[in-house]
Each structure stands twice: as C-alpha cells, then as structure tokens.
Amino acid sequence: MNNESKNFDTLAIHGGGSTSPNGSLTPPLYQTSTFTFESAEQGEARFAGTEEGYIYSRLGNPTVKLLEERIAILEGGEAGLSFGSGMAAVSAVLMALTKSGDHILCSQGLYGCTFGLLQMMKEKYNINHDLSDMDDEEEILSKITSNTKLIYIETPINPTMKLIDLQKVVKIAKQHHIPVVVDNTFCSPYLQQPIKLGCDIVIHSATKYIGGHGDAIAGLVIGKKDFIQQVTMTTKKDIGGIMSPFDAWLLLRGLKTLPVRMDRHCDNTEKIASLLKEHKNVEQTFYPGDFENPGYEIMKKQMCKPGGLISFTIKGSKKDAQNILNRLKLIKIAVSLGDTETLIQHPATMTHAVVPEEARLKMGITDQLIRLSVGLEAWEDIWEDLHQALND
Ligand code: LCS
C-alpha cells in the first residue's frame, strides 16, 4: 500500500502493511521471547548484522515492529520505537541525548514522574534542567546554555492544559542546533503532529489515547532513523524497558479506532467544558477549546481539535475538591487518561504529589485544581454525575 497517498483514518488501520504469513485479518501476536536459527552460521550472521531477521524479542519482534512502523507513519516520522511504559520512553530519550554536565530546557509544567526523573538525573548524574514558560523568545534564549542538549515540551501541559507554540520554539532551537522533544500524549497523532511542525522527536505514553481502553501500559518514541537506531542499540537494548508483544497487539487494535474515539472524546469534552464554565461552584476552567483561554490561538494553529481533557478549579478548599470526587457515582476516581471511561483525579495529591509544593504552585497546580479525562459515555450522563457532585 502506498502510505503517502492515504488519509490518517486509513493509515491508523492499514499503515505499515501486514505481518501475517497466512492472511489473517488482524496482525498475528508473536508471543515469543526468542527466535530459532536454522544453523549456527545463521545465528552468527544475525548477530553480525549481515543477515536480516529476528534474534530475541528484547531486540525486536514482528508484532512490536508493525506497531513501530504504524506509529511512525501516523506521526509523520521516519521510524518508531516501543517501550514498556511512557516513562521508559521518556527516560530512554533523555538518557540517549545527555551525559553528565549537560543541560535540558523544559516546559514549565510536566507530568509528575517526568519531573521526578529530571530531579534524579540532576542529583545522581549532574544533568541539570531549567523550566521555561516558553511564551517569550527572550526568556527562552536566556535559559539556553552552551550545554543545553535538548528542549523538552509537553503541550497541552499535564494537568494545567497550558499550550506552547511549537513552531516558535523550533525556530529558536534550530538557530542553536538543539533538538526539540515533544511529549504528545495529551493529543495523540490524530490531534497534533509535532514532527510536521519542525520538532525532532515525539514521545507518547501509549497507555492513554493510543491504547484507549485502559488495559495496557506502554510508551512510544518517533524520530529520525539514525536517532531511533542509536536508542535501539543503547538505552533500549541495554537498559531493556521493552514493550511486550501482547501490549503491542493491544495498541495496534487501539490505533484502528483512534480517529473515531478522538472525535467522540473531543465532542463530549466541548459540551462538558462549556457547562463546567458556567457552573456557580467552578472558579475557572482550563480547556484549549475555550476562545477565552490564552492558548486558544495556539490550539487553532497546531491542533486539529482541542482534545479530551479539561482541568478546573473549584471555589473552596482541598477538602471541598476531594468531596466533589467522593460524591461521583459514574465517573471513576483514577489517574491515567484517554480511556473509554471518564476519569477524574486531584493532581496536587495524585499525579503531581511528587512535585514539591513551591514548584507545583509555580506550575499552577493548586489544591483546588481537578483534572477530568472525558470518556466515551453519553455526555448527558457524564454531566448529570458532575452536576450532582458539584452541587451538593
Ligand atoms: N507523559 C505524560 C504527559 C503522561 O501524562 C504520562 C502518564 C507519562 C508521560 C508516563 O506514561 P506511563 O509510564 O504512565 O505510560 N500520565 C499519567 C497521568 O496523568 N495519570 O496517570 C499517569
């Protein structure tokens, strides 16, 4: 199939072709740890790289490879690589690009464990980082040093939903020959394709929208062939945080419905966001699709729809926020996002509890902030539950 000429929805189903030797419609699950050689000489040739073929599933597996090819096509990148979790993907990329004494410039606001990893890299390996709002060119420039080896961005940022103008950052990064790495988890490739905007590397927690059903923990990286090969032979092979063939199989299944699921997530979220905004007990909503949101113009420029997440602050205390969660009946109290079920969480005490209070508040994560991942249920039922919980 000519991948270039097909639309995203078609590529999500067919991209990368088939791995089936006997015509099965769905890709076979190669649930195997190792691969047999026909002779000792063939084994030698595979290890020497003079003959193509599989060796051992930590080094490569046909089910996993199909997923890597498909995600690379969907993100518009040259090659993809899979990991056993989003954090394994994040750590592999950061480790591949840095060594002791180097510096990373990050968005002011990151998933809690990414923040924790950066702290660990600073304390144990002398790899420093700075955070930037990335709103102002001068401010970005002032934080770039001769040791800055990458710019690491989440947009929209977890959980504050702040947006960063990727093309603006890319322009500065290119002048300084610094790669731009984007964690695209909140968007999935259906809503935003950073490589097409000039970014170098994309990371996903595929646990979220790509899987879509809350049944797999997984990570993906997309980038240039040379970079992916470098990570394959170093941080992936030797640190070994690989994805299981079964999880790759689940993600291939998830990808087939990504466009239809994302459309429904986005439609539901738009409805819930406008109702939340008008609610008397809600102080402020943070939703990229709200034209009064400071990131609205950036959303229009680089995302095709505003996504399936809303954060909001309530009038009241931490206890009041927790009580709202406790009163919910349909909506589940859980971290993670992008699942069929609507999930709600309290970032200050859950996903971002590891971030020290001062840094947390600087990111905008107050005790009153609640994050909602809007699921695929009927929006009327989601709203009915939220409404009763907010009203009590
Ligand atoms: N990047 C982002 C933006 C995330 O939101 C997460 C997980 C990760 C990376 C790590 O991925 P994982 O290893 O969990 O696959 N975010 C979570 C969240 O907001 N709630 O629970 C997990």
Short mmCIF file of C-alpha atoms and ligand atoms in Angstrom, two decimals:
data_model
loop_
_atom_site.label_atom_id
_atom_site.label_comp_id
_atom_site.label_asym_id
_atom_site.label_seq_id
_atom_site.Cartn_x
_atom_site.Cartn_y
_atom_site.Cartn_z
CA MET A 1 0.00 0.00 0.00
CA ASN A 2 1.25 3.47 -0.77
CA ASN A 3 1.18 5.10 2.66
CA GLU A 4 1.83 8.59 1.31
CA SER A 5 -1.46 8.82 -0.55
CA LYS A 6 -3.81 7.64 2.20
CA ASN A 7 -5.67 9.56 4.88
CA PHE A 8 -4.93 9.34 8.61
CA ASP A 9 -8.03 7.22 9.37
CA THR A 10 -6.98 4.65 6.76
CA LEU A 11 -3.36 4.58 7.91
CA ALA A 12 -4.47 4.02 11.52
CA ILE A 13 -5.93 0.72 10.28
CA HIS A 14 -3.56 -0.29 7.47
CA GLY A 15 -0.32 1.68 7.91
CA GLY A 16 2.83 -0.47 7.80
CA GLY A 17 1.18 -3.34 5.98
CA SER A 18 0.62 -6.83 7.30
CA THR A 19 2.76 -9.24 9.29
CA SER A 20 0.51 -12.18 8.57
CA PRO A 21 2.06 -15.06 6.60
CA ASN A 22 -1.35 -16.69 6.08
CA GLY A 23 -3.80 -13.88 5.50
CA SER A 24 -5.27 -13.41 9.00
CA LEU A 25 -7.09 -10.09 9.08
CA THR A 26 -5.65 -8.97 12.41
CA PRO A 27 -1.88 -8.98 12.94
CA PRO A 28 -0.59 -12.21 14.48
CA LEU A 29 0.59 -11.99 18.07
CA TYR A 30 4.19 -13.24 18.12
CA GLN A 31 4.20 -14.02 21.81
CA THR A 32 7.73 -15.37 21.88
CA SER A 33 10.85 -14.49 23.80
CA THR A 34 13.30 -15.77 21.23
CA PHE A 35 13.66 -16.89 17.59
CA THR A 36 15.32 -20.08 16.38
CA PHE A 37 18.18 -20.14 13.88
CA GLU A 38 18.44 -22.76 11.14
CA SER A 39 22.15 -23.14 11.80
CA ALA A 40 24.95 -21.81 13.98
CA GLU A 41 26.18 -19.83 10.98
CA GLN A 42 22.78 -18.17 10.58
CA GLY A 43 22.91 -17.19 14.27
CA GLU A 44 26.35 -15.70 13.71
CA ALA A 45 25.13 -13.77 10.66
CA ARG A 46 22.10 -12.37 12.52
CA PHE A 47 24.29 -11.17 15.38
CA ALA A 48 26.83 -9.72 12.97
CA GLY A 49 24.02 -7.89 11.17
CA THR A 50 24.94 -9.41 7.80
CA GLU A 51 21.58 -11.21 7.61
CA GLU A 52 18.26 -9.60 8.45
CA GLY A 53 15.96 -11.44 10.83
CA TYR A 54 14.81 -11.70 14.40
CA ILE A 55 17.06 -12.84 17.25
CA TYR A 56 15.42 -12.18 20.61
CA SER A 57 12.31 -10.15 21.49
CA ARG A 58 14.19 -7.52 23.51
CA LEU A 59 15.97 -6.66 20.24
CA GLY A 60 12.90 -6.87 18.01
CA ASN A 61 9.61 -8.71 17.46
CA PRO A 62 7.31 -8.70 14.39
CA THR A 63 4.15 -7.60 16.28
CA VAL A 64 6.06 -4.81 18.01
CA LYS A 65 7.75 -3.82 14.74
CA LEU A 66 4.41 -3.38 12.97
CA LEU A 67 3.26 -1.04 15.75
CA GLU A 68 6.53 0.93 15.48
CA GLU A 69 6.07 1.30 11.72
CA ARG A 70 2.44 2.33 12.06
CA ILE A 71 3.05 4.98 14.72
CA ALA A 72 5.95 6.43 12.70
CA ILE A 73 3.62 6.77 9.69
CA LEU A 74 0.88 8.39 11.80
CA GLU A 75 3.29 10.90 13.36
CA GLY A 76 4.97 11.67 10.02
CA GLY A 77 8.36 10.48 11.33
CA GLU A 78 10.99 8.20 9.82
CA ALA A 79 10.95 5.46 12.47
CA GLY A 80 9.31 4.42 15.74
CA LEU A 81 10.42 2.61 18.86
CA SER A 82 8.41 1.00 21.62
CA PHE A 83 8.86 0.76 25.39
CA GLY A 84 7.23 -0.90 28.36
CA SER A 85 5.80 2.41 29.63
CA GLY A 86 5.66 6.09 28.79
CA MET A 87 8.30 6.70 31.47
CA ALA A 88 10.62 4.10 29.90
CA ALA A 89 10.27 6.06 26.63
CA VAL A 90 10.91 9.41 28.35
CA SER A 91 13.95 8.11 30.24
CA ALA A 92 15.40 6.39 27.15
CA VAL A 93 15.24 9.63 25.14
CA LEU A 94 16.66 11.80 27.92
CA MET A 95 19.49 9.34 28.57
CA ALA A 96 20.28 9.00 24.87
CA LEU A 97 20.64 12.76 24.41
CA THR A 98 22.55 13.72 27.58
CA LYS A 99 25.64 12.97 29.63
CA SER A 100 26.97 14.33 32.90
CA GLY A 101 27.32 18.12 32.83
CA ASP A 102 24.64 18.63 30.17
CA HIS A 103 21.53 20.79 30.49
CA ILE A 104 17.87 20.31 29.47
CA LEU A 105 15.38 23.14 28.96
CA CYS A 106 11.83 22.05 29.80
CA SER A 107 8.34 23.45 29.69
CA GLN A 108 7.13 24.97 32.98
CA GLY A 109 4.83 22.06 33.73
CA LEU A 110 5.49 18.37 33.19
CA TYR A 111 3.94 15.06 34.17
CA GLY A 112 4.92 14.43 37.83
CA CYS A 113 7.16 11.40 37.15
CA THR A 114 8.99 13.24 34.33
CA PHE A 115 9.68 15.99 36.85
CA GLY A 116 10.86 13.33 39.32
CA LEU A 117 13.15 11.78 36.68
CA LEU A 118 14.72 15.18 35.94
CA GLN A 119 15.37 15.70 39.67
CA MET A 120 17.01 12.28 39.86
CA MET A 121 19.16 12.99 36.79
CA LYS A 122 20.28 16.24 38.42
CA GLU A 123 21.13 14.69 41.78
CA LYS A 124 22.73 11.46 40.56
CA TYR A 125 24.23 12.32 37.19
CA ASN A 126 24.78 16.09 37.26
CA ILE A 127 22.41 16.65 34.33
CA ASN A 128 20.72 19.95 35.09
CA HIS A 129 17.50 21.44 33.83
CA ASP A 130 15.61 24.71 33.79
CA LEU A 131 11.91 25.31 33.32
CA SER A 132 10.51 27.94 30.98
CA ASP A 133 7.02 29.22 30.18
CA MET A 134 8.18 29.26 26.54
CA ASP A 135 5.92 32.25 25.89
CA ASP A 136 8.66 34.75 25.37
CA GLU A 137 11.54 34.38 22.91
CA GLU A 138 13.94 36.39 25.08
CA GLU A 139 13.18 34.25 28.11
CA ILE A 140 13.80 31.02 26.16
CA LEU A 141 17.08 32.40 24.83
CA SER A 142 18.21 33.47 28.31
CA LYS A 143 17.81 29.88 29.53
CA ILE A 144 19.74 28.20 26.71
CA THR A 145 23.36 27.48 27.65
CA SER A 146 26.27 26.01 25.68
CA ASN A 147 25.48 22.69 27.40
CA THR A 148 21.75 22.61 26.50
CA LYS A 149 21.28 19.30 24.67
CA LEU A 150 17.52 19.30 24.19
CA ILE A 151 14.31 21.22 24.68
CA TYR A 152 11.60 19.07 26.25
CA ILE A 153 7.97 20.13 25.91
CA GLU A 154 4.52 18.96 26.90
CA THR A 155 1.67 20.71 25.13
CA PRO A 156 -1.04 20.80 26.39
CA ILE A 157 0.76 20.52 29.72
CA ASN A 158 -0.38 17.89 32.21
CA PRO A 159 -2.55 18.93 34.11
CA THR A 160 -2.75 22.71 33.65
CA MET A 161 -3.65 22.48 29.94
CA LYS A 162 -1.33 25.37 29.10
CA LEU A 163 -0.26 25.40 25.45
CA ILE A 164 3.16 26.04 23.94
CA ASP A 165 3.68 27.36 20.42
CA LEU A 166 5.86 24.61 18.95
CA GLN A 167 6.90 26.50 15.81
CA LYS A 168 8.08 29.43 17.91
CA VAL A 169 10.30 27.12 19.99
CA VAL A 170 11.53 25.23 16.91
CA LYS A 171 12.70 28.49 15.32
CA ILE A 172 14.92 29.28 18.31
CA ALA A 173 16.09 25.68 18.75
CA LYS A 174 17.16 25.40 15.09
CA GLN A 175 19.30 28.52 15.42
CA HIS A 176 21.14 26.77 18.28
CA HIS A 177 21.11 23.24 16.76
CA ILE A 178 19.18 21.85 19.73
CA PRO A 179 16.64 19.05 19.18
CA VAL A 180 13.06 19.66 20.30
CA VAL A 181 11.38 16.71 22.00
CA VAL A 182 7.59 16.78 22.42
CA ASP A 183 5.54 14.60 24.73
CA ASN A 184 2.43 14.29 22.54
CA THR A 185 0.46 12.08 24.96
CA PHE A 186 -2.43 14.53 25.50
CA CYS A 187 -3.08 14.87 21.76
CA SER A 188 -2.21 11.56 20.12
CA PRO A 189 -1.07 11.90 16.49
CA TYR A 190 -4.69 12.44 15.47
CA LEU A 191 -4.80 15.93 17.00
CA GLN A 192 -1.20 17.13 16.71
CA GLN A 193 1.85 16.05 14.72
CA PRO A 194 4.90 17.85 16.13
CA ILE A 195 7.38 16.46 13.57
CA LYS A 196 5.38 18.13 10.80
CA LEU A 197 5.81 21.40 12.75
CA GLY A 198 9.60 21.00 12.74
CA CYS A 199 10.13 19.17 16.05
CA ASP A 200 12.65 16.34 16.13
CA ILE A 201 11.38 13.66 18.47
CA VAL A 202 7.91 12.70 19.69
CA ILE A 203 7.16 10.67 22.81
CA HIS A 204 3.88 9.02 23.84
CA SER A 205 2.57 7.42 26.90
CA ALA A 206 0.67 4.96 24.68
CA THR A 207 -1.12 3.88 27.85
CA LYS A 208 -3.51 6.77 27.11
CA TYR A 209 -5.34 7.56 23.86
CA ILE A 210 -3.33 5.20 21.64
CA GLY A 211 -4.30 2.16 23.70
CA GLY A 212 -7.55 3.84 24.60
CA HIS A 213 -9.11 1.10 26.70
CA GLY A 214 -7.20 1.24 29.98
CA ASP A 215 -5.66 -2.20 29.57
CA ALA A 216 -2.00 -1.62 28.64
CA ILE A 217 0.94 0.40 29.95
CA ALA A 218 3.23 1.35 27.07
CA GLY A 219 5.46 4.03 25.57
CA LEU A 220 6.48 5.06 22.04
CA VAL A 221 9.18 7.26 20.53
CA ILE A 222 9.22 8.59 16.96
CA GLY A 223 12.12 10.31 15.26
CA LYS A 224 14.80 10.14 12.56
CA LYS A 225 16.10 6.67 11.60
CA ASP A 226 19.62 7.38 12.93
CA PHE A 227 18.32 8.51 16.31
CA ILE A 228 15.95 5.55 16.65
CA GLN A 229 18.78 3.17 15.72
CA GLN A 230 21.03 4.84 18.31
CA VAL A 231 18.40 4.43 21.05
CA THR A 232 17.65 0.85 19.96
CA MET A 233 21.28 -0.18 20.33
CA THR A 234 21.90 1.67 23.60
CA THR A 235 19.20 2.64 26.08
CA LYS A 236 16.62 0.20 24.70
CA LYS A 237 18.82 -2.88 24.25
CA ASP A 238 20.97 -2.47 27.32
CA ILE A 239 18.53 -0.93 29.81
CA GLY A 240 15.80 -3.11 28.41
CA GLY A 241 12.48 -1.40 29.18
CA ILE A 242 10.75 -3.08 26.24
CA MET A 243 7.09 -3.43 25.28
CA SER A 244 5.60 -6.93 25.37
CA PRO A 245 4.25 -8.34 22.08
CA PHE A 246 0.79 -8.62 23.65
CA ASP A 247 0.75 -4.92 24.59
CA ALA A 248 1.86 -4.06 21.03
CA TRP A 249 -1.03 -6.15 19.74
CA LEU A 250 -3.48 -4.30 22.01
CA LEU A 251 -2.12 -0.96 20.81
CA LEU A 252 -2.47 -1.96 17.15
CA ARG A 253 -6.09 -2.72 17.92
CA GLY A 254 -6.45 0.59 19.78
CA LEU A 255 -4.98 2.57 16.87
CA LYS A 256 -7.65 1.29 14.48
CA THR A 257 -10.33 3.25 16.33
CA LEU A 258 -8.17 6.22 17.39
CA PRO A 259 -9.80 8.71 14.97
CA VAL A 260 -13.39 7.80 15.87
CA ARG A 261 -12.63 7.68 19.59
CA MET A 262 -10.81 11.03 19.50
CA ASP A 263 -13.70 12.68 17.67
CA ARG A 264 -16.12 11.50 20.34
CA HIS A 265 -13.73 12.44 23.20
CA CYS A 266 -13.45 15.92 21.69
CA ASP A 267 -17.22 16.35 21.14
CA ASN A 268 -18.06 15.23 24.68
CA THR A 269 -15.36 17.45 26.16
CA GLU A 270 -16.58 20.54 24.33
CA LYS A 271 -20.06 20.05 25.84
CA ILE A 272 -18.81 19.37 29.38
CA ALA A 273 -16.32 22.27 29.25
CA SER A 274 -19.00 24.84 28.40
CA LEU A 275 -21.29 23.54 31.17
CA LEU A 276 -18.50 23.48 33.75
CA LYS A 277 -17.51 27.04 32.84
CA GLU A 278 -20.99 28.29 33.74
CA HIS A 279 -21.30 26.34 36.99
CA LYS A 280 -21.57 28.51 40.11
CA ASN A 281 -19.12 26.39 42.14
CA VAL A 282 -16.43 26.37 39.44
CA GLU A 283 -13.84 29.15 39.72
CA GLN A 284 -12.03 28.67 36.40
CA THR A 285 -11.82 26.12 33.58
CA PHE A 286 -8.69 25.30 31.58
CA TYR A 287 -9.74 23.97 28.19
CA PRO A 288 -7.83 24.65 24.96
CA GLY A 289 -11.10 24.91 23.01
CA ASP A 290 -12.35 27.89 25.00
CA PHE A 291 -11.79 31.02 22.91
CA GLU A 292 -11.13 32.97 26.13
CA ASN A 293 -8.29 30.57 27.01
CA PRO A 294 -4.87 32.21 26.47
CA GLY A 295 -3.77 29.15 24.46
CA TYR A 296 -6.76 29.19 22.10
CA GLU A 297 -4.86 30.71 19.14
CA ILE A 298 -2.03 28.20 19.58
CA MET A 299 -4.58 25.38 19.66
CA LYS A 300 -6.08 26.63 16.38
CA LYS A 301 -2.62 26.77 14.83
CA GLN A 302 -1.19 23.40 15.80
CA MET A 303 -4.01 21.08 16.93
CA CYS A 304 -6.92 20.00 14.75
CA LYS A 305 -9.29 19.75 17.77
CA PRO A 306 -8.98 20.78 21.44
CA GLY A 307 -8.75 17.28 22.93
CA GLY A 308 -10.42 15.25 25.64
CA LEU A 309 -9.17 16.84 28.85
CA ILE A 310 -10.37 19.71 30.99
CA SER A 311 -8.93 20.97 34.23
CA PHE A 312 -10.89 23.28 36.51
CA THR A 313 -10.57 24.94 39.88
CA ILE A 314 -13.44 24.90 42.34
CA LYS A 315 -14.47 27.54 44.84
CA GLY A 316 -13.42 26.14 48.20
CA SER A 317 -10.68 24.13 49.85
CA LYS A 318 -8.73 20.93 49.17
CA LYS A 319 -11.35 19.08 51.23
CA ASP A 320 -14.13 20.54 49.06
CA ALA A 321 -12.29 19.33 45.94
CA GLN A 322 -11.90 15.86 47.43
CA ASN A 323 -15.58 15.80 48.43
CA ILE A 324 -16.61 16.51 44.83
CA LEU A 325 -14.63 13.46 43.73
CA ASN A 326 -16.15 11.38 46.54
CA ARG A 327 -19.72 12.24 45.50
CA LEU A 328 -19.29 10.99 41.91
CA LYS A 329 -21.14 7.81 41.01
CA LEU A 330 -20.48 7.16 37.30
CA ILE A 331 -17.17 8.96 36.89
CA LYS A 332 -14.23 6.99 38.29
CA ILE A 333 -11.60 8.45 40.61
CA ALA A 334 -8.40 7.32 38.91
CA VAL A 335 -5.18 8.64 37.42
CA SER A 336 -4.46 7.93 33.73
CA LEU A 337 -6.47 9.44 30.90
CA GLY A 338 -7.70 8.80 27.38
CA ASP A 339 -9.77 5.77 28.32
CA THR A 340 -13.35 4.93 27.37
CA GLU A 341 -14.37 5.65 30.98
CA THR A 342 -14.46 9.23 32.26
CA LEU A 343 -11.71 9.56 34.88
CA ILE A 344 -11.17 12.28 37.44
CA GLN A 345 -8.19 13.00 39.67
CA HIS A 346 -6.77 15.57 42.07
CA PRO A 347 -3.30 16.44 40.66
CA ALA A 348 -1.89 18.08 43.83
CA THR A 349 -2.31 14.86 45.82
CA MET A 350 -2.10 12.32 42.98
CA THR A 351 -0.22 12.69 39.64
CA HIS A 352 1.83 15.66 40.86
CA ALA A 353 2.19 14.77 44.54
CA VAL A 354 5.92 14.13 43.92
CA VAL A 355 6.46 17.75 42.83
CA PRO A 356 7.50 19.95 45.82
CA GLU A 357 4.75 22.42 46.77
CA GLU A 358 6.61 25.55 45.63
CA ALA A 359 7.30 24.13 42.15
CA ARG A 360 3.78 22.73 41.98
CA LEU A 361 2.20 26.11 42.69
CA LYS A 362 4.50 27.76 40.14
CA MET A 363 3.13 25.30 37.57
CA GLY A 364 -0.41 26.32 38.57
CA ILE A 365 -1.33 23.11 40.41
CA THR A 366 -3.30 24.31 43.41
CA ASP A 367 -5.29 22.26 45.93
CA GLN A 368 -8.46 23.45 44.15
CA LEU A 369 -7.45 22.04 40.76
CA ILE A 370 -9.26 18.97 39.43
CA ARG A 371 -8.46 17.16 36.15
CA LEU A 372 -11.14 15.41 34.13
CA SER A 373 -10.45 12.98 31.29
CA VAL A 374 -13.74 12.90 29.44
CA GLY A 375 -14.66 9.41 28.28
CA LEU A 376 -16.94 8.00 25.63
CA GLU A 377 -20.13 7.69 27.68
CA ALA A 378 -23.14 9.84 26.68
CA TRP A 379 -22.18 13.41 27.62
CA GLU A 380 -25.57 13.91 29.29
CA ASP A 381 -24.77 11.13 31.78
CA ILE A 382 -21.27 12.49 32.43
CA TRP A 383 -22.71 15.94 33.08
CA GLU A 384 -25.53 14.64 35.29
CA ASP A 385 -22.96 12.98 37.55
CA LEU A 386 -20.62 16.01 37.63
CA HIS A 387 -23.52 18.36 38.23
CA GLN A 388 -24.83 16.45 41.26
CA ALA A 389 -21.30 16.19 42.69
CA LEU A 390 -20.63 19.93 42.23
CA ASN A 391 -24.00 20.97 43.65
CA ASP A 392 -24.09 19.19 46.98
N1 LCS B 1 3.90 11.70 29.75
C1 LCS B 1 2.70 12.20 30.09
C2 LCS B 1 2.25 13.52 29.54
C3 LCS B 1 1.87 11.49 30.96
O1 LCS B 1 0.67 12.02 31.26
C4 LCS B 1 2.33 10.25 31.48
C5 LCS B 1 1.50 9.47 32.43
C6 LCS B 1 3.59 9.78 31.11
C7 LCS B 1 4.34 10.53 30.23
C8 LCS B 1 4.12 8.47 31.60
O2 LCS B 1 3.48 7.42 30.99
P1 LCS B 1 3.27 5.96 31.62
O3 LCS B 1 4.64 5.48 32.05
O4 LCS B 1 2.36 6.09 32.77
O5 LCS B 1 2.74 5.17 30.48
N2 LCS B 1 0.42 10.20 32.97
C9 LCS B 1 -0.39 9.81 33.90
C10 LCS B 1 -1.41 10.64 34.38
O6 LCS B 1 -1.61 11.82 34.10
N3 LCS B 1 -2.12 9.97 35.24
O7 LCS B 1 -1.63 8.70 35.44
C11 LCS B 1 -0.47 8.52 34.59
#
